[in-house]
XYZ file of C-alpha atoms in Angstrom:
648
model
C 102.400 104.989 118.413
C 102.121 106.565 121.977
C 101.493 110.411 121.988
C 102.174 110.765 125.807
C 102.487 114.430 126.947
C 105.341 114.838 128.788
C 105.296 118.539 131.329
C 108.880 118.461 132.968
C 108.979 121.261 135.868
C 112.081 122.564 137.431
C 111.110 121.478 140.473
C 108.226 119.193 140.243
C 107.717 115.847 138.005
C 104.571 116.667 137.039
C 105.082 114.372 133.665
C 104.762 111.408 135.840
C 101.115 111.859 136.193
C 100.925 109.879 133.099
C 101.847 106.566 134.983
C 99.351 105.715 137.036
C 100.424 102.256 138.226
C 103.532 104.530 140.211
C 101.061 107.935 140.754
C 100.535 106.980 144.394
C 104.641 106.678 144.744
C 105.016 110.158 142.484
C 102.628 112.227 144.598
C 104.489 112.129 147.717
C 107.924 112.619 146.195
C 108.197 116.253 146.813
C 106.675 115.712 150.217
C 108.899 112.923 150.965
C 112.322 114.712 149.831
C 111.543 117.690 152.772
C 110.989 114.976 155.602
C 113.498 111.845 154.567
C 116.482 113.176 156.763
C 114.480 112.861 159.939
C 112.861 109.656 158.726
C 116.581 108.406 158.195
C 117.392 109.142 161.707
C 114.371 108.246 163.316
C 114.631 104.713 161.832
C 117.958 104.353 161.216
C 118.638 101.864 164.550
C 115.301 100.329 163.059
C 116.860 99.118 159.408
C 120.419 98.601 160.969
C 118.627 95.698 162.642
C 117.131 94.539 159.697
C 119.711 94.268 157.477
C 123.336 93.719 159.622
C 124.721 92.953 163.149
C 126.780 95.638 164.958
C 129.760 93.794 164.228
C 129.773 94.610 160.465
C 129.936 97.999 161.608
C 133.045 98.788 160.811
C 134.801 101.052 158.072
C 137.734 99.706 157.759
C 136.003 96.897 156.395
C 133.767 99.112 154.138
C 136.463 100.588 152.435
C 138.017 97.488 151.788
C 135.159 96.172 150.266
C 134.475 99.146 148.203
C 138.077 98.573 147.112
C 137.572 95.032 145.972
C 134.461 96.192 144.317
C 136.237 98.863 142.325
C 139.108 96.324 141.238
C 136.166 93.641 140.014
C 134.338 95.533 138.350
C 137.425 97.241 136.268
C 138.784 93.589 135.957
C 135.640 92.579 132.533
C 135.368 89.630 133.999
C 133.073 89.897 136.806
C 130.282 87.217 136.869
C 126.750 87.450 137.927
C 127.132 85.553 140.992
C 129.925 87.266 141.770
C 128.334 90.489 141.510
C 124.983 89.279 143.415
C 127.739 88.409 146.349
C 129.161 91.840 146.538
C 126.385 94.048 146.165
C 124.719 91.814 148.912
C 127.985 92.671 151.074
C 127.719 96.379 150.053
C 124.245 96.472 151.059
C 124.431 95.124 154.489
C 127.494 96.892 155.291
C 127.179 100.014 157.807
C 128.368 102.504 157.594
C 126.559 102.539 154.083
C 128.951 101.909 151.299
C 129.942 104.937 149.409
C 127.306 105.541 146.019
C 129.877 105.361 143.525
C 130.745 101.510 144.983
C 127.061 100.696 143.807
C 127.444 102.377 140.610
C 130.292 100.720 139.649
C 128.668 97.434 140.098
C 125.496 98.781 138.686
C 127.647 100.052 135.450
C 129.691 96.815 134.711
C 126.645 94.578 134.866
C 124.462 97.054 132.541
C 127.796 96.683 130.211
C 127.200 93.228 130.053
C 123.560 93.831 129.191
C 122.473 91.913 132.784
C 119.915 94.459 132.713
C 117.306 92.500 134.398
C 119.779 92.368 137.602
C 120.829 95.808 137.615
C 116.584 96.999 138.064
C 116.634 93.725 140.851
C 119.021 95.267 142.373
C 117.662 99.252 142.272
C 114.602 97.597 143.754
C 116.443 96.208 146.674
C 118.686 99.650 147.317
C 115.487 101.444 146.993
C 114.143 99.708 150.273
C 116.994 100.350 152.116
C 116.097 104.003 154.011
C 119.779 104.755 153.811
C 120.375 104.242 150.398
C 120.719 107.805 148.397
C 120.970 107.623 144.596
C 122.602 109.997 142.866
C 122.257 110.693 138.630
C 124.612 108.272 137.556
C 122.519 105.654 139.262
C 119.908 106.122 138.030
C 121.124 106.874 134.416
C 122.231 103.049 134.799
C 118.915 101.703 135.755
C 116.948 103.747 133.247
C 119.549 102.522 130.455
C 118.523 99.427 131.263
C 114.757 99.855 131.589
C 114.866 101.441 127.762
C 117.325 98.124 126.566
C 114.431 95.999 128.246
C 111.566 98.306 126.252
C 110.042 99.352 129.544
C 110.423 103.122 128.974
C 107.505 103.794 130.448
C 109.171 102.478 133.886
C 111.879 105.091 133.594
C 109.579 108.011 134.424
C 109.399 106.715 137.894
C 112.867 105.953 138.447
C 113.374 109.781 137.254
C 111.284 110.671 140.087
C 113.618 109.797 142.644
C 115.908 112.203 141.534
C 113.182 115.193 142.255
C 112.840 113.185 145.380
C 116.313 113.825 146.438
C 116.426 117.216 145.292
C 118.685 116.159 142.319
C 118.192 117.283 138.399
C 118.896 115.058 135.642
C 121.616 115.952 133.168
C 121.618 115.736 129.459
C 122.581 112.228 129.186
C 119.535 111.179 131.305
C 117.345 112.875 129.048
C 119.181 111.425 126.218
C 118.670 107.908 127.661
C 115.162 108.904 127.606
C 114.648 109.913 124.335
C 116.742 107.029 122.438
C 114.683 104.530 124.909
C 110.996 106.287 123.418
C 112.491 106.207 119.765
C 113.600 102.772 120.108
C 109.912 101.656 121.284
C 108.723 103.915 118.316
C 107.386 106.886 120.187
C 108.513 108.982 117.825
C 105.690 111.452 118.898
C 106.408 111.271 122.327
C 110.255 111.494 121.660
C 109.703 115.217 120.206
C 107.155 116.694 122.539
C 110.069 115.338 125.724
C 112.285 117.199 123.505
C 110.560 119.912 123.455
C 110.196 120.567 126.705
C 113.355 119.668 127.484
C 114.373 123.117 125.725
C 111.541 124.835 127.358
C 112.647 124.163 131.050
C 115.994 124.615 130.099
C 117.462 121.140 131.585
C 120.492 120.242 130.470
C 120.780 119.278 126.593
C 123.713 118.749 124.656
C 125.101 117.732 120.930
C 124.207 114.191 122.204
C 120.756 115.040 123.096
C 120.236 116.335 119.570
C 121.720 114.030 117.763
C 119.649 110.921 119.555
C 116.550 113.267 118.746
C 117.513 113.450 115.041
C 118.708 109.489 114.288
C 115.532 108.726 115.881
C 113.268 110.670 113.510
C 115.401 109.412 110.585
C 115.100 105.532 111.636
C 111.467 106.730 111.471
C 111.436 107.661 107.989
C 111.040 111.499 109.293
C 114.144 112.782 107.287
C 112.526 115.434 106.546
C 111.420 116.426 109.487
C 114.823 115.634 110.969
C 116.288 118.389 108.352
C 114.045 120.890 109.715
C 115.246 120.291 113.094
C 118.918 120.571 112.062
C 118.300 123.785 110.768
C 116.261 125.035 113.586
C 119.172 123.811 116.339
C 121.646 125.297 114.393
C 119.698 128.914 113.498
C 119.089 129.392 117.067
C 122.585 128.482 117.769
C 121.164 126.397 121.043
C 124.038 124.041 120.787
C 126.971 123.610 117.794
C 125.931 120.671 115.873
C 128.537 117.970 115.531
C 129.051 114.698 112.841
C 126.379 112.959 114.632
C 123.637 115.340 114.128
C 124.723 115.359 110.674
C 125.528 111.735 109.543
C 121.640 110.279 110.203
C 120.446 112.967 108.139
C 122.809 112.380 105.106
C 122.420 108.720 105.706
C 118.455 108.736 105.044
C 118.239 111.694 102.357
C 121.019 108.658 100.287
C 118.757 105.759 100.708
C 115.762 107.638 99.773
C 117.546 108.743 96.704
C 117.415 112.828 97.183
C 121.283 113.041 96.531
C 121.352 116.376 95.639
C 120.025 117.084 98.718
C 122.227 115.075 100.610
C 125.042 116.360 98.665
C 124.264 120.463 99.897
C 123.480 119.104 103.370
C 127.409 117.951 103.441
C 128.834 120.975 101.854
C 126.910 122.953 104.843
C 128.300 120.644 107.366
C 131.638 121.258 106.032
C 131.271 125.186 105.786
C 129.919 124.630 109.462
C 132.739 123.536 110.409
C 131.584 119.845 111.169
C 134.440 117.600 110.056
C 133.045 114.159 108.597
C 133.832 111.044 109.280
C 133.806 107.731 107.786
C 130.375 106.815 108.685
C 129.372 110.289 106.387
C 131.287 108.985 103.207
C 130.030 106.050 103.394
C 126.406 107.287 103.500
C 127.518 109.586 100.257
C 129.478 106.905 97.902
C 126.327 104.373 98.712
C 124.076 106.985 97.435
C 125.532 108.277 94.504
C 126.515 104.545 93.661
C 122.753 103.170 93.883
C 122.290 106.828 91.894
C 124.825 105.553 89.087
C 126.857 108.459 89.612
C 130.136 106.282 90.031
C 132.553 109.516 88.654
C 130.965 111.593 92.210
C 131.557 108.052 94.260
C 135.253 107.577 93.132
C 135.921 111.445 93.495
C 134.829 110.815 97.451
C 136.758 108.000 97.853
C 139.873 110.150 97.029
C 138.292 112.852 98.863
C 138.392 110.423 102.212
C 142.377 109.520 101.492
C 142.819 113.437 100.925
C 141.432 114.041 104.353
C 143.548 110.860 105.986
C 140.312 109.360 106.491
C 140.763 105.254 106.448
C 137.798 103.612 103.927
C 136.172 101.274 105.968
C 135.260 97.404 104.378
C 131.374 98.862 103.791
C 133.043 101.951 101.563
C 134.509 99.180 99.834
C 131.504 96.989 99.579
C 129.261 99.944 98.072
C 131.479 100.181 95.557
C 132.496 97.140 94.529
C 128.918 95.653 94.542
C 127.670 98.451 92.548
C 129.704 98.153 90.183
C 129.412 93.768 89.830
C 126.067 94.782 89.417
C 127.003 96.557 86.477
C 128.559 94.047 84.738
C 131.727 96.464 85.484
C 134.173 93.687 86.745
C 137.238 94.714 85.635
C 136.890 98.446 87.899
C 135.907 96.016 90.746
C 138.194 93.815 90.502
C 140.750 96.846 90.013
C 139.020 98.602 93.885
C 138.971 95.199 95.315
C 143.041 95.080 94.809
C 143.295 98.226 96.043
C 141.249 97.097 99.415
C 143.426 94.696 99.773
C 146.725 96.880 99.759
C 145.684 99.190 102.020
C 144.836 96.283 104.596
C 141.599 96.470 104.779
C 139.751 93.152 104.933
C 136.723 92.169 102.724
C 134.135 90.428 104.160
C 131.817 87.475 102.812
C 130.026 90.455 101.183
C 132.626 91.500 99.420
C 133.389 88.248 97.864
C 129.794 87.681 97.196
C 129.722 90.497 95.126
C 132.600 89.410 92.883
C 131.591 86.205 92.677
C 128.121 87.164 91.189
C 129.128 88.568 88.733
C 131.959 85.843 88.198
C 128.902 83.663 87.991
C 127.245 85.556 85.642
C 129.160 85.763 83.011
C 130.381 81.827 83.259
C 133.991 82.613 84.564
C 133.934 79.370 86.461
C 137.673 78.748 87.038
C 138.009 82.263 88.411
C 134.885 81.839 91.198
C 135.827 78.437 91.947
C 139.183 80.373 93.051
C 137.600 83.022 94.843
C 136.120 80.630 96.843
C 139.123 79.599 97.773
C 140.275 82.960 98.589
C 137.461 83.142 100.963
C 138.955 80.507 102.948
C 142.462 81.818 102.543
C 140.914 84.909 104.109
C 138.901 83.251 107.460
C 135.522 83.878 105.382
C 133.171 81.090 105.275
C 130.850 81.575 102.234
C 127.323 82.166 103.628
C 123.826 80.748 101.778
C 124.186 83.781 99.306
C 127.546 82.278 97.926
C 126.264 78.774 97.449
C 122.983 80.410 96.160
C 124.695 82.407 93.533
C 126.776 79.876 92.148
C 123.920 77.485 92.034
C 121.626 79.173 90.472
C 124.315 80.225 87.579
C 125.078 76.615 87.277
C 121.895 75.484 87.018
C 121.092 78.310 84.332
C 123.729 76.483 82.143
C 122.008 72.926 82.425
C 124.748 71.917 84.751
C 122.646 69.899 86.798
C 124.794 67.124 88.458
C 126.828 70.088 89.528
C 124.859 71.898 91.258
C 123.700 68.859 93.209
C 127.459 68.493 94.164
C 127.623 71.721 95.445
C 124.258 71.124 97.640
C 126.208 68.401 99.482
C 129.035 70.498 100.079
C 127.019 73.463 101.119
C 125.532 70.982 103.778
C 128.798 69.181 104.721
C 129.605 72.577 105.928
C 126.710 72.871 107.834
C 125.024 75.806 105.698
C 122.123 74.485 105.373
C 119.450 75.234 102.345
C 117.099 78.016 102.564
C 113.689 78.021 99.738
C 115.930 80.355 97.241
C 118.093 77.461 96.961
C 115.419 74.974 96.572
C 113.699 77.039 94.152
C 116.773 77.767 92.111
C 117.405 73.729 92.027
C 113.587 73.459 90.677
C 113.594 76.007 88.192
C 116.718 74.440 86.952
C 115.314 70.826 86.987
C 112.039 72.338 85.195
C 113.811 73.243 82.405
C 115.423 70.805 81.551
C 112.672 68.259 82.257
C 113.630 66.481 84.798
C 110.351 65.841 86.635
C 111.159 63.161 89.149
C 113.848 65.207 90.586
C 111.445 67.577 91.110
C 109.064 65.670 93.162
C 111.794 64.250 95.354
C 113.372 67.637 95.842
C 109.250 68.747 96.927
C 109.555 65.914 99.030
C 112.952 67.163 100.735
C 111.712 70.563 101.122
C 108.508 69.060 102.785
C 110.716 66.846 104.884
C 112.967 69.765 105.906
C 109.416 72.302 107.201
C 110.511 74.306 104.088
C 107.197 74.925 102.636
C 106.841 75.778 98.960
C 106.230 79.903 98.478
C 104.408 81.715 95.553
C 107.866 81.531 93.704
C 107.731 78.240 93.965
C 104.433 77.612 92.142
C 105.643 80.198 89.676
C 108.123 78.004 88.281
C 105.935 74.935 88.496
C 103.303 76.307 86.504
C 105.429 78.047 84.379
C 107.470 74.599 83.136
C 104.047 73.031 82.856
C 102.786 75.684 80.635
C 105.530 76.237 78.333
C 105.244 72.117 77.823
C 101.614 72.788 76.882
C 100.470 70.953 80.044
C 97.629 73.369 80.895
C 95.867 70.502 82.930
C 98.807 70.142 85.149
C 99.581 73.673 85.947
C 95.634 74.325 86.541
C 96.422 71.482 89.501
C 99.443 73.443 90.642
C 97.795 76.489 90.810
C 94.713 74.815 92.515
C 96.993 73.510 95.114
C 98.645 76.871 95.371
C 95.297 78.259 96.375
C 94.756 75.335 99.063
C 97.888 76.060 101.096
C 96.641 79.748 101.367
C 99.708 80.980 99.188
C 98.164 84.066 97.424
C 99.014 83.947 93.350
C 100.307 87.200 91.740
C 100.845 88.739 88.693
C 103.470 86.278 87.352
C 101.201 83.338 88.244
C 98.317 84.745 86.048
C 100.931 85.939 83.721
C 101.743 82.153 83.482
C 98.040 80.901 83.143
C 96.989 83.880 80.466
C 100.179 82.985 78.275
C 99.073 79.118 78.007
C 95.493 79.607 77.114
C 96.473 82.117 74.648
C 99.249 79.674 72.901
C 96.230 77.108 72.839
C 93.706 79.432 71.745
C 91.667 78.863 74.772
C 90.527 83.103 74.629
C 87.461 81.982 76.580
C 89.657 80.240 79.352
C 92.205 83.508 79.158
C 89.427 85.698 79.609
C 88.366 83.996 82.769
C 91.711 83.789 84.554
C 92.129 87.661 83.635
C 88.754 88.532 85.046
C 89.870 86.308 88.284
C 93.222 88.396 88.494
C 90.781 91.148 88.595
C 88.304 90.437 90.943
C 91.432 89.456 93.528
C 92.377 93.178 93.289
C 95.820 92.184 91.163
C 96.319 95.174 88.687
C 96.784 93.774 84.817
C 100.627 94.912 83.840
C 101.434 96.013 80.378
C 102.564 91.796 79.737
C 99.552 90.419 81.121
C 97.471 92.806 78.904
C 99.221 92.320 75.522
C 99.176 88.707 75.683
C 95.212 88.980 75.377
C 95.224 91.634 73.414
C 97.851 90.340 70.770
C 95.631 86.815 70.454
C 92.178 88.732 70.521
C 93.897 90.880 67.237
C 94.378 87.646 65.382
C 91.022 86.882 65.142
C 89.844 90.306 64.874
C 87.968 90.885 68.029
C 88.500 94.468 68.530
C 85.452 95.177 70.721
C 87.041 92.486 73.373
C 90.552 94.217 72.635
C 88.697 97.392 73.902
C 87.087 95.642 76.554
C 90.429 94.235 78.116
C 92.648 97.642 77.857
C 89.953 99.875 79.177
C 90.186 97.700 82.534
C 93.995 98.489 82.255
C 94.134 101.841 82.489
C 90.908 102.447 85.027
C 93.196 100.313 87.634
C 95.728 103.275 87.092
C 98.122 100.971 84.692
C 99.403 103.133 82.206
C 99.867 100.935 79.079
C 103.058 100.605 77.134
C 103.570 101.400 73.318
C 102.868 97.869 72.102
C 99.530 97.724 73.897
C 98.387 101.352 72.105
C 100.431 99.983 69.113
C 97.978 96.678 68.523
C 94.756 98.722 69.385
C 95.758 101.276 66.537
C 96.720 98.285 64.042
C 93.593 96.433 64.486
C 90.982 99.780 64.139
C 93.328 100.594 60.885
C 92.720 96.725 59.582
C 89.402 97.249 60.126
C 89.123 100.965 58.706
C 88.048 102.202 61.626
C 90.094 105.651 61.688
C 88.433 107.619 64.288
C 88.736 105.051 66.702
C 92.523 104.211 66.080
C 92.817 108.526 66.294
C 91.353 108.274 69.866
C 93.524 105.915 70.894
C 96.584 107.489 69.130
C 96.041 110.928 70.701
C 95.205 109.087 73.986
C 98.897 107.649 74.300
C 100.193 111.179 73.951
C 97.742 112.218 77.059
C 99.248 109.531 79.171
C 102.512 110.274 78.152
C 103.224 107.336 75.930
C 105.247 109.156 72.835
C 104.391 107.679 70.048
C 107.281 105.610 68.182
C 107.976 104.640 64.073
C 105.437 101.580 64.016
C 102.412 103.816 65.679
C 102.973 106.524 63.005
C 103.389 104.238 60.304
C 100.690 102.021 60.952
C 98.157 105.143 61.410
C 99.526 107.073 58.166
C 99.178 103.452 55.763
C 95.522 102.845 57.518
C 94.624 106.915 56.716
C 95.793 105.986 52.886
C 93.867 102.903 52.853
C 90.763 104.980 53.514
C 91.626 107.694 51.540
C 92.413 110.340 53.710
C 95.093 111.571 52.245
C 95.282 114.918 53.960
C 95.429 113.373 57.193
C 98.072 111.116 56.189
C 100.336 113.812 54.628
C 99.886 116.058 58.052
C 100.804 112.508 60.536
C 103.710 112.295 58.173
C 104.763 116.065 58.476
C 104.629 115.345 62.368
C 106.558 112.230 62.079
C 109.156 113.640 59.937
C 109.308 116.635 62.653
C 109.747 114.329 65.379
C 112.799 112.578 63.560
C 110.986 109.460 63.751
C 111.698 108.229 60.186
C 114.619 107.868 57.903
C 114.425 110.003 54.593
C 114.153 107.129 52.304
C 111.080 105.577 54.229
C 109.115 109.163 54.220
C 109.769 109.170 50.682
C 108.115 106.054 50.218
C 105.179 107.295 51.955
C 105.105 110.249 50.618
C 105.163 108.829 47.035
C 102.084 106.465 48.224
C 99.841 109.271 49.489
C 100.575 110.761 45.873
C 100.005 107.635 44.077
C 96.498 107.524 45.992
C 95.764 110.984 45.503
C 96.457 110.812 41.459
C 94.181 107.740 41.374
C 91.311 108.950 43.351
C 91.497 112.033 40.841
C 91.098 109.716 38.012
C 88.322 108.102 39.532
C 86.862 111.061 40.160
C 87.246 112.323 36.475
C 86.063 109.136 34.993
């Protein structure tokens, strides 16, 4: 990230000293600016002979051209060439064309992001000693410098303005700032800003706001609130939506809603009126949040304030809810979209039709896809995707094939989620020489298999006991450089144990290891639960200590099978560590822990122990009244016969 230091003085550039490639051109500029009228004079017969005969001095002619130029340029549909002819006729014309002639042509090409020509062309006015730019022109040119990411070129093109004795306004500066944000000079984006305020140039709500989106885009919402606040406290301008809306927009997606939520109740007793950009920021919040009753109220809130719901209100609310399962209330909002005219997209529809898929309502996505065309929406790879992974779920195989062909007949062409869809499909239900052809297609096609990819492979292979096979998958996994993670051990670990193979599991657990991939809670109680069986505690101690120095906190059923084997083995103390352990890490303790630890206490004949694990138990509401009674009546039974004992 570039941390330039940028010093702007009224009425010296002094920030350009950070350029060196243009500090021979930025020394002189002050210099320059006192003597250019007499240079203009003194060499103006000198560049009228360069450039034009003394017939094309004429300005009649000039204004006609600057006429034609005007009417081009307002026409959209001015062409390169076209342009390149009249701002060679603008330039050679004398007297020189007025300014706003080259702007105009400097303006609709930079429209029609021809930025390249537009600095060509500065280049070639620059040489010309009668050419005088003025701010707009060079707003242009440094627009387009910061849409080609040469920022650091629009320093120098600033200079000319000092050069001419001319300031920049607040929408240079702006240009400026958006252009080092772009290019991720976040840094350097603030300490311009800063100085900006310190020489008191020009700076307005637009200024402010390009300051603040660009510190959100940077993940610096934080940062960006601060500044907000600061602007506002010290009342240097009256914030407006836009300042607002980036802010609102990043505290959503990183979840602080409550946040976000004050933030717009401040903007609204600020007298800031939002717009649909800020609702739509809100309602996709609180519905990633789940807090669909807050989303709907909004949505009414935007009618109430005449505000039109755009197609991505829509869209956050209608996927969030598919997601849920919740079809019925989309399908309910998604008839409402329609009657107030607004259009869904191809994300719309592919939210529906998940969930369609889902659930197996086949007739009923078959004819939203048909509504998609009724609509002018082509379904994109995430429609066929969905639909062909839910077919292939149900064993619908032939199908699914179908609807490859048609995907491609419509020239959408496969992407590795489909292929990898089609092969988990075909793995399950055994079809193994489909599967090599369809590795062949992918190979064919420069789709090259991915981790997911293997996954599924050596998945099928192991749940079909064919251990030697997915050993051969995974060794070919390693060869093409495609790095195995947690569900690729998961896969190995889970077919050794099935076997029996612990001294095989053990070695593919201490290879996850040693390649830095942290052991999960399902990884771990696979080798834990088959270690149990045969009673190998010590190794059962071995693997979970591993588990939790790698900063894994382990789930109840790990703790659960460590405490059942120490109580098998009437090991008490060690099964307490553990239990009070779990409560450390936060792990509550559920109705099997207790239960397991209070019958393994009786066993042993630690009765009073038992009786106080049961008082806590019963506390915690973790048994019903008939079970504690049970155990109760045990700990009694135990305690009457060890009294016996005792007496005989």
């Amino acid at each position: 990230m570039k941390t330039t230091k940028f010093i702007i003085n009224s009425g010296n550039p002094s920030l350009f000293r950070h350029f060196p490639s243009y500090a021979a051109a930025t020394a002189t500029a002050t210099a320059s600016s006192s003597s250019s009228s007499s240079s203009n004079n003194n060499n103006k017969n000198n560049s009228k002979n360069e450039y034009y005969d003394d017939d094309d001095y004429d300005s009649d002619s000039v204004a006609r051209l600057e006429k034609l130029v005007h009417q081009r340029c307002k026409s959209g549909n001015l062409r390169v060439n076209e342009a390149l002819g009249l701002f060679d006729s603008l330039i050679r014309k004398r007297p020189m064309p007025s300014i706003w002639a080259f702007n105009h042509l400097l303006g609709a090409l930079s429209n029609k992001d021809h930025c390249s020509t537009v600095v060509s062309m500065y280049r070639q006015m620059m040489r010309c000693l009668l050419f005088r730019p003025d701010v707009c022109t060079v707003n242009t040119v440094i627009k387009c410098l910061c849409l080609l990411k040469n920022v650091d070129l629009s320093f120098p093109v600033l200079a000319t303005l000092y050069k001419h004795g001319l300031r920049p306004n607040a929408h240079t500066l702006a240009t400026l700032l958006h252009g080092l944000c772009t290019e991720g000079s976040v840094v350097a984006a603030m300490e311009l800003f800063w100085e900006i305020l310190d020489k008191k140039h020009q700076c307005d709500e637009v200024t402010c706001a390009t300051i603040i989106n660009g510190l959100c885009k940077a993940g610096k919402t934080s940062e960006a609130l601060e500044l907000l606040t600061k602007i506002h406290d010290g009342k240097w301008i009256k914030p407006y939506v836009y300042c607002f809306s980036p802010i609102l927009d990043g505290l959503c997606k990183e979840g602080r809603m409550d946040e976000s939520l004050s933030l717009f109740h401040d903007m609204i007793k600020y007298g800031v009126v939002p717009d649909v950009v800020t609702y739509n920021s809100l309602i996709y919040g609180l519905c990633k949040s789940g807090r669909w009753e807050e989303a709907k109220r909004f949505l009414v809130g935007m009618h109430d304030a005449r505000i039109s719901p755009s197609v991505y209100t829509y869209n956050a609310l209608i996927d969030s809810l598919c997601k849920e399962e919740r079809y019925q209330e989309a399908e309910s909002l998604f008839g409402l979209m329609i009657k107030k005219g607004v259009r869904p997209d191809v994300v719309t529809f592919n939210s529906l039709f998940y969930v369609l898929c889902k659930v197996g309502r086949w007739e009923e996505a078959t004819q939203f896809l048909q509504n998609m065309l009724d609509c002018k929406t082509s379904a994109n790879i995430v429609t066929y995707n969905t639909m062909l992974d839910a077919l292939l779920k149900e064993g619908r195989t032939k199908e699914a094939l179908d609807l490859m062909k048609a995907m491609t007949e419509k020239r959408v062409m496969p992407d590795i989620i489909t292929y990898n869809s089609y092969i988990d499909g075909l793995c399950h239900s055994g079809q193994w020489k489909e599967v090599t052809k369809l590795l062949d297609k992918m190979q064919d096609e420069a789709i090259p298999p991915d981790v997911v990819t293997f996954n599924i492979l050596i998945d099928a292979f192991v749940k079909e006991g064919r251990m030697k096979e997915a050993l051969a998958v995974f060794g070919q996994m390693i060869r093409r450089d495609v790095r195995p993670n947690i569900v690729t051990y998961g896969s190995l670990l889970n077919g050794w144990c099935q076997l029996g193979q612990l001294e095989e599991a053990e070695r593919i657990f201490d290879m996850m290891v040693k390649q830095e991939i942290c052991p999960n809670t399902i990884t771990s109680n696979l080798l834990l639960d088959s270690h149990f069986e045969k009673r190998l505690m010590e190794k059962i101690q071995n693997l979970f200590d591993p588990i939790v120095q790698h900063g894994e906190v382990p789930d109840i059923i790990s703790y659960n099978t460590l405490i059942k084997g120490y109580c098998l083995l009437g090991e008490m103390d060690k099964a307490k560590t553990i239990f009070d352990q779990m409560e450390a890490k936060g792990v509550l303790p559920n109705f099997i822990t207790y239960y397991t630890i209070i019958k393994g206490y009786i066993k042993v004949k630690r009765n009073d122990v038992a009786l106080e694990l049961l008082k806590d138990m019963i506390y915690k509401g973790l048994v019903p009244e008939h079970v504690s009674q049970n155990i109760l009546e045990s700990i009694l039974d135990k305690s009457a016969a060890s009294v016996h004992s005792k007496k005989t």
